[in-house]
Amino acid sequence: MLLKCHCFPSLGTSQPVWKKHRLLSGGFFSSLGLLLLLLGSLHAESEVKEIHVMVGSDVEFGCLYPDRNHFSLNDRLFVYWQIENPKTVVAYYLSNESTGLYVDDRYKNRARLSLERMKQGDFSLHLQNVTPQDNQEFTCLIFRKTEKVLNETVRLHVAANFSTPVISTSGPATRDQGLTLTCISRNGYPKPNLYWINRTDNSLIDEALQNNTVSLNEWGLYDVISTLTVPWVAHVNVSCSIENVVLHQNLTSISQAEKSTGNNDSFTGNLQEHHSQNAIFIILALFLVVVGIVVAWFCRAKCPHRRYRGPWTVTRELTVLGRIISLSPKLKH
């Protein structure tokens, strides 16, 4: 936000600027608004530094004079921190003027300069309780008298962890409508990438089967809700992955749902694992059958058996048995 004050000259004026504004000794402008207008093109001269910080943390933007010389705060010194797009005043110091008049409301009581450190050439900005709206480029401009002595730019990358994705099913699967799964993750930053993955072959599921909604909540963080509708099959094994690019982070939840009209709440392994289990059971059954046949053959070969040796042998055996019976009373006496 460009500062609006009564001291701005008309951009279409033909009169010299110095005739419309009071100058301090040495040519330093007493008007902060005029100085900001004249410094609008200085941003491109600085090298951008990168800082990453989590939402809710405090951060310090470095802005150090190379020789760390002693600076007199009353010697026509101007210190200015701003956001470029849109141009917004974050903090400033101007000799003999109030330092809070032009600060944007979002940074009042959050952005702070240290007067003691500025005397040693340290013009770093301390920012408290970082919000998603602070995901900006911050520029530090230092002037002493009429000379620009420092121009630093810092790019702040703000991030917040998403919650672990939660996958739920909307109801029983049917051959006509298939199965609908919902993946929800909240309170993250920046805007995430969401992927549904077929875990059977680790392939990405067609986006045409998805309906994704990403929205900003009251804290300026992102909530994401995605629904996936897959055709009816015996089993489904999918995962939902939330990618935070700034944090180089992927949060993944897995859903292994058995889709049938009679048991839509049960969870099983994927189709490949199911086939493997069936193959194991078949091999075990065949092995038991083979073992049974081998045991039966072994017993038949080793165990003794009575054989039929003709009618004469049977008659003889019966005669001998009859004699034994007839003699048994005599043996008792």
Coordinates of C-alpha atoms in Angstrom, one line a residue:
M1 CA 0.0 0.0 0.0
L2 CA 1.6 3.3 -1.1
L3 CA 1.6 5.9 1.7
K4 CA -1.1 8.5 1.3
C5 CA -0.3 11.9 2.9
H6 CA -0.9 15.5 2.1
C7 CA 2.8 16.0 1.1
F8 CA 2.6 13.9 -2.2
P9 CA 3.2 16.1 -5.2
S10 CA 1.0 15.7 -8.2
L11 CA 2.7 13.5 -10.8
G12 CA 1.6 15.8 -13.5
T13 CA 3.0 19.0 -12.0
S14 CA 5.5 21.1 -14.0
Q15 CA 6.9 22.8 -11.0
P16 CA 10.2 21.6 -9.5
V17 CA 9.7 19.3 -6.5
W18 CA 12.0 21.3 -4.3
K19 CA 9.7 24.4 -4.6
K20 CA 6.8 22.4 -3.1
H21 CA 8.6 20.8 -0.1
R22 CA 10.6 22.0 2.7
L23 CA 14.2 20.7 2.7
L24 CA 16.5 20.0 5.7
S25 CA 20.1 21.0 5.6
G26 CA 22.1 18.8 3.2
G27 CA 19.1 18.2 0.9
F28 CA 17.4 15.4 2.9
F29 CA 13.6 15.4 2.5
S30 CA 11.6 15.8 5.6
S31 CA 8.6 14.2 4.0
L32 CA 8.5 10.4 4.3
G33 CA 5.9 10.1 1.6
L34 CA 8.1 11.9 -0.9
L35 CA 11.1 9.8 -0.1
L36 CA 9.1 6.6 -0.7
L37 CA 8.0 7.9 -4.0
L38 CA 11.6 8.6 -5.1
L39 CA 12.9 5.3 -3.9
G40 CA 10.4 3.1 -5.8
S41 CA 13.0 2.0 -8.4
L42 CA 15.7 0.9 -5.9
H43 CA 14.4 -2.6 -5.2
A44 CA 15.9 -4.1 -8.3
E45 CA 19.5 -3.3 -7.1
S46 CA 19.5 -5.7 -4.2
E47 CA 20.2 -9.4 -4.1
V48 CA 17.3 -11.4 -2.7
K49 CA 18.0 -13.6 0.3
E50 CA 15.7 -16.6 1.2
I51 CA 14.2 -17.3 4.6
H52 CA 11.8 -20.2 5.5
V53 CA 9.7 -20.0 8.6
M54 CA 6.7 -21.7 10.1
V55 CA 3.4 -19.9 10.8
G56 CA 3.2 -18.5 14.3
S57 CA 7.0 -18.3 14.7
D58 CA 9.2 -15.2 15.0
V59 CA 11.8 -14.2 12.4
E60 CA 14.5 -11.7 11.9
F61 CA 15.4 -10.2 8.6
G62 CA 19.1 -9.2 8.4
C63 CA 20.2 -5.8 7.2
L64 CA 23.8 -5.1 8.2
Y65 CA 26.0 -2.3 7.1
P66 CA 29.2 -4.0 5.8
D67 CA 31.7 -2.1 8.0
R68 CA 29.4 -1.9 11.0
N69 CA 30.3 1.7 11.5
H70 CA 28.9 3.8 14.3
F71 CA 25.7 5.6 13.2
S72 CA 24.3 8.6 14.9
L73 CA 20.5 8.3 15.0
N74 CA 20.2 12.1 14.9
D75 CA 22.4 12.6 11.9
R76 CA 19.8 12.7 9.2
L77 CA 19.4 8.9 9.2
F78 CA 16.6 7.1 7.4
V79 CA 15.8 3.4 7.9
Y80 CA 12.9 1.9 6.0
W81 CA 11.4 -1.6 5.7
Q82 CA 8.7 -2.2 3.1
I83 CA 6.8 -4.9 1.2
E84 CA 7.0 -4.3 -2.6
N85 CA 3.8 -5.7 -4.0
P86 CA 1.7 -4.0 -3.0
K87 CA 4.0 -1.4 -1.5
T88 CA 3.4 -1.5 2.3
V89 CA 5.2 0.1 5.2
V90 CA 6.4 -2.5 7.7
A91 CA 8.7 -0.4 9.9
Y92 CA 10.8 2.8 9.6
Y93 CA 13.0 5.2 11.5
L94 CA 13.4 8.9 10.5
S95 CA 15.4 11.3 12.6
N96 CA 13.2 13.7 14.6
E97 CA 9.9 12.1 13.4
S98 CA 7.4 9.7 14.9
T99 CA 8.2 6.1 13.7
G100 CA 4.6 4.6 13.9
L101 CA 2.5 7.0 11.9
Y102 CA 2.8 5.4 8.5
V103 CA 3.2 1.7 9.5
D104 CA 0.5 -0.6 8.1
D105 CA -2.0 -1.9 10.6
R106 CA -0.9 -5.5 10.0
Y107 CA 2.6 -4.8 11.3
K108 CA 1.9 -2.5 14.2
N109 CA 3.1 -4.1 17.4
R110 CA 4.6 -7.0 15.4
A111 CA 7.5 -5.4 13.5
R112 CA 10.4 -3.9 15.6
L113 CA 13.7 -2.2 15.0
S114 CA 16.4 -1.9 17.7
L115 CA 17.7 1.6 18.3
E116 CA 20.8 0.3 20.1
R117 CA 21.6 -2.1 17.3
M118 CA 21.1 0.5 14.6
K119 CA 23.8 2.6 16.3
Q120 CA 26.2 -0.2 15.4
G121 CA 25.1 -0.5 11.8
D122 CA 22.6 -3.4 12.4
F123 CA 19.2 -2.4 10.9
S124 CA 17.7 -5.9 11.1
L125 CA 13.9 -6.2 11.4
H126 CA 12.4 -8.5 14.1
L127 CA 8.9 -9.8 13.1
Q128 CA 6.7 -11.6 15.6
N129 CA 3.9 -14.2 15.0
V130 CA 4.4 -14.8 11.3
T131 CA 1.2 -15.2 9.4
P132 CA 0.5 -16.6 5.9
Q133 CA 0.1 -13.0 4.7
D134 CA 3.8 -12.4 5.4
N135 CA 4.7 -14.6 2.5
Q136 CA 6.3 -11.6 0.8
E137 CA 9.5 -9.9 -0.2
F138 CA 10.8 -7.4 2.4
T139 CA 13.1 -4.6 1.4
C140 CA 15.5 -2.7 3.7
L141 CA 16.6 0.8 2.6
I142 CA 19.1 2.9 4.6
F143 CA 20.0 6.5 3.8
R144 CA 22.4 8.7 5.7
K145 CA 22.1 12.4 4.7
T146 CA 21.5 12.2 1.0
E147 CA 23.5 9.0 0.4
K148 CA 22.0 5.5 0.0
V149 CA 24.2 3.3 2.1
L150 CA 22.3 0.0 2.1
N151 CA 19.7 -1.8 0.1
E152 CA 18.8 -5.4 1.1
T153 CA 15.9 -7.7 0.0
V154 CA 14.7 -10.8 1.9
R155 CA 12.2 -13.3 0.5
L156 CA 10.1 -14.8 3.3
H157 CA 8.7 -18.3 2.6
V158 CA 5.9 -19.1 5.1
A159 CA 4.8 -22.7 5.7
A160 CA 2.5 -24.7 7.9
N161 CA 2.1 -28.4 8.4
F162 CA -1.1 -30.0 7.0
S163 CA -3.0 -32.4 9.2
T164 CA -2.6 -36.1 8.4
P165 CA -5.0 -37.0 5.6
V166 CA -8.1 -38.9 6.7
I167 CA -9.8 -41.2 4.2
S168 CA -13.4 -42.3 4.6
T169 CA -16.0 -44.1 2.5
S170 CA -19.4 -42.6 1.8
G171 CA -21.4 -45.9 1.7
P172 CA -21.5 -49.4 0.2
A173 CA -20.1 -50.0 -3.2
T174 CA -22.5 -50.9 -6.0
R175 CA -21.9 -52.2 -9.5
D176 CA -23.8 -49.1 -10.9
Q177 CA -22.1 -46.4 -8.9
G178 CA -18.8 -47.9 -7.7
L179 CA -17.2 -46.7 -4.5
T180 CA -16.7 -43.1 -3.3
L181 CA -13.8 -42.2 -1.0
T182 CA -13.1 -38.8 0.6
C183 CA -9.7 -37.5 1.7
I184 CA -9.5 -34.5 4.1
S185 CA -6.5 -32.5 5.3
R186 CA -6.5 -29.1 7.0
N187 CA -4.6 -26.0 8.3
G188 CA -1.6 -26.1 6.0
Y189 CA 0.4 -23.6 3.9
P190 CA 1.1 -23.0 1.1
K191 CA -1.5 -24.4 -1.3
P192 CA -0.8 -28.2 -1.5
N193 CA -0.7 -30.8 -4.2
L194 CA -3.0 -33.8 -3.8
Y195 CA -2.5 -37.2 -5.3
W196 CA -4.6 -40.4 -5.3
I197 CA -2.3 -43.4 -5.8
N198 CA -3.2 -47.0 -6.9
R199 CA -1.0 -48.9 -4.5
T200 CA -1.2 -52.1 -6.6
D201 CA 1.2 -50.6 -9.1
N202 CA 2.0 -47.2 -7.5
S203 CA 0.4 -45.4 -10.5
L204 CA -1.4 -42.0 -10.2
I205 CA -5.2 -42.3 -10.5
D206 CA -6.8 -40.4 -13.3
E207 CA -7.8 -36.8 -12.2
A208 CA -11.1 -37.3 -14.1
L209 CA -12.2 -39.6 -11.2
Q210 CA -11.4 -36.9 -8.6
N211 CA -13.2 -33.8 -7.3
N212 CA -10.8 -31.5 -5.4
T213 CA -11.7 -28.5 -3.3
V214 CA -9.0 -26.2 -1.8
S215 CA -10.1 -23.2 0.3
L216 CA -8.6 -20.7 2.7
N217 CA -10.0 -20.8 6.2
E218 CA -10.3 -18.0 8.8
W219 CA -6.7 -18.3 9.8
G220 CA -5.5 -17.8 6.2
L221 CA -4.5 -21.5 6.0
Y222 CA -5.6 -24.0 3.4
D223 CA -8.1 -26.8 3.8
V224 CA -8.3 -29.5 1.1
I225 CA -11.1 -32.0 0.5
S226 CA -11.0 -34.5 -2.3
T227 CA -13.5 -37.2 -3.4
L228 CA -12.5 -40.2 -5.5
T229 CA -15.1 -42.4 -7.3
V230 CA -13.7 -45.7 -8.6
P231 CA -15.5 -48.4 -10.5
W232 CA -16.8 -51.5 -8.7
V233 CA -14.2 -54.3 -8.4
A234 CA -13.5 -57.0 -5.9
H235 CA -11.0 -55.0 -3.9
V236 CA -9.5 -51.5 -3.9
N237 CA -6.1 -50.4 -2.4
V238 CA -5.5 -46.7 -2.7
S239 CA -3.7 -43.9 -0.8
C240 CA -4.2 -40.2 -0.5
S241 CA -1.0 -38.0 -0.5
I242 CA -0.7 -34.3 0.5
E243 CA 2.5 -32.6 -0.8
N244 CA 3.8 -29.4 0.9
V245 CA 6.4 -28.1 -1.6
V246 CA 8.0 -25.6 0.8
L247 CA 8.5 -28.2 3.5
H248 CA 9.5 -30.9 1.0
Q249 CA 6.9 -33.0 2.8
N250 CA 4.4 -35.7 1.8
L251 CA 1.7 -36.9 4.2
T252 CA 0.0 -40.1 3.1
S253 CA -2.9 -42.2 4.3
I254 CA -3.8 -45.7 3.0
S255 CA -7.3 -47.1 2.4
Q256 CA -7.7 -50.8 1.8
A257 CA -11.4 -51.3 1.3
E258 CA -13.3 -54.4 0.3
K259 CA -16.1 -53.3 -2.0
S260 CA -19.2 -55.5 -1.9
T261 CA -22.9 -54.9 -1.3
G262 CA -22.9 -57.1 1.8
N263 CA -19.8 -55.9 3.6
N264 CA -18.8 -52.4 2.7
D265 CA -17.1 -51.6 6.0
S266 CA -14.5 -54.4 6.0
F267 CA -10.9 -53.7 5.0
T268 CA -8.6 -56.2 3.3
G269 CA -5.4 -56.3 1.4
N270 CA -5.1 -55.6 -2.3
L271 CA -6.1 -58.0 -5.0
Q272 CA -2.5 -59.3 -5.6
E273 CA -2.2 -60.3 -1.9
H274 CA -5.5 -62.0 -2.0
H275 CA -4.5 -64.1 -5.0
S276 CA -1.2 -65.0 -3.3
Q277 CA -3.1 -66.3 -0.2
N278 CA -5.4 -68.4 -2.4
A279 CA -2.4 -69.9 -4.1
I280 CA -0.8 -70.8 -0.8
F281 CA -3.9 -72.6 0.4
I282 CA -4.1 -74.6 -2.8
I283 CA -0.4 -75.7 -2.6
L284 CA -0.9 -76.7 1.0
A285 CA -4.0 -78.8 0.2
L286 CA -2.1 -80.6 -2.6
F287 CA 0.8 -81.3 -0.3
L288 CA -1.5 -82.9 2.3
V289 CA -3.1 -85.1 -0.4
V290 CA 0.4 -86.3 -1.6
V291 CA 1.5 -87.1 2.0
G292 CA -1.7 -89.1 2.6
I293 CA -1.1 -91.2 -0.5
V294 CA 2.5 -91.9 0.5
V295 CA 1.5 -92.9 4.1
A296 CA -1.2 -95.3 2.8
W297 CA 1.2 -96.9 0.3
F298 CA 3.9 -97.4 3.0
C299 CA 1.4 -99.0 5.5
R300 CA 0.1 -101.4 2.8
A301 CA 3.7 -102.5 1.9
K302 CA 4.8 -103.0 5.6
C303 CA 1.8 -104.2 7.5
P304 CA 1.0 -108.1 7.5
H305 CA -2.2 -109.3 5.8
R306 CA -4.1 -112.7 5.9
R307 CA -4.4 -114.3 2.5
Y308 CA -7.0 -116.8 1.2
R309 CA -5.1 -120.1 0.4
G310 CA -7.9 -122.3 -0.8
P311 CA -10.8 -124.5 0.7
W312 CA -8.5 -127.3 1.9
T313 CA -6.5 -125.0 4.1
V314 CA -9.6 -123.5 5.6
T315 CA -11.1 -127.0 6.4
R316 CA -7.8 -128.0 8.1
E317 CA -7.7 -125.0 10.2
L318 CA -11.3 -125.6 11.4
T319 CA -10.5 -129.3 12.3
V320 CA -7.5 -128.3 14.3
L321 CA -9.6 -125.6 16.1
G322 CA -12.3 -128.2 16.9
R323 CA -9.8 -130.6 18.5
I324 CA -8.5 -127.8 20.7
I325 CA -11.9 -127.0 21.9
S326 CA -12.8 -130.7 22.6
L327 CA -9.6 -131.2 24.6
S328 CA -10.1 -128.0 26.7
P329 CA -12.4 -129.7 29.4
K330 CA -9.9 -132.5 29.9
L331 CA -7.1 -130.0 30.3
K332 CA -9.0 -128.4 33.2
H333 CA -9.2 -131.8 35.1

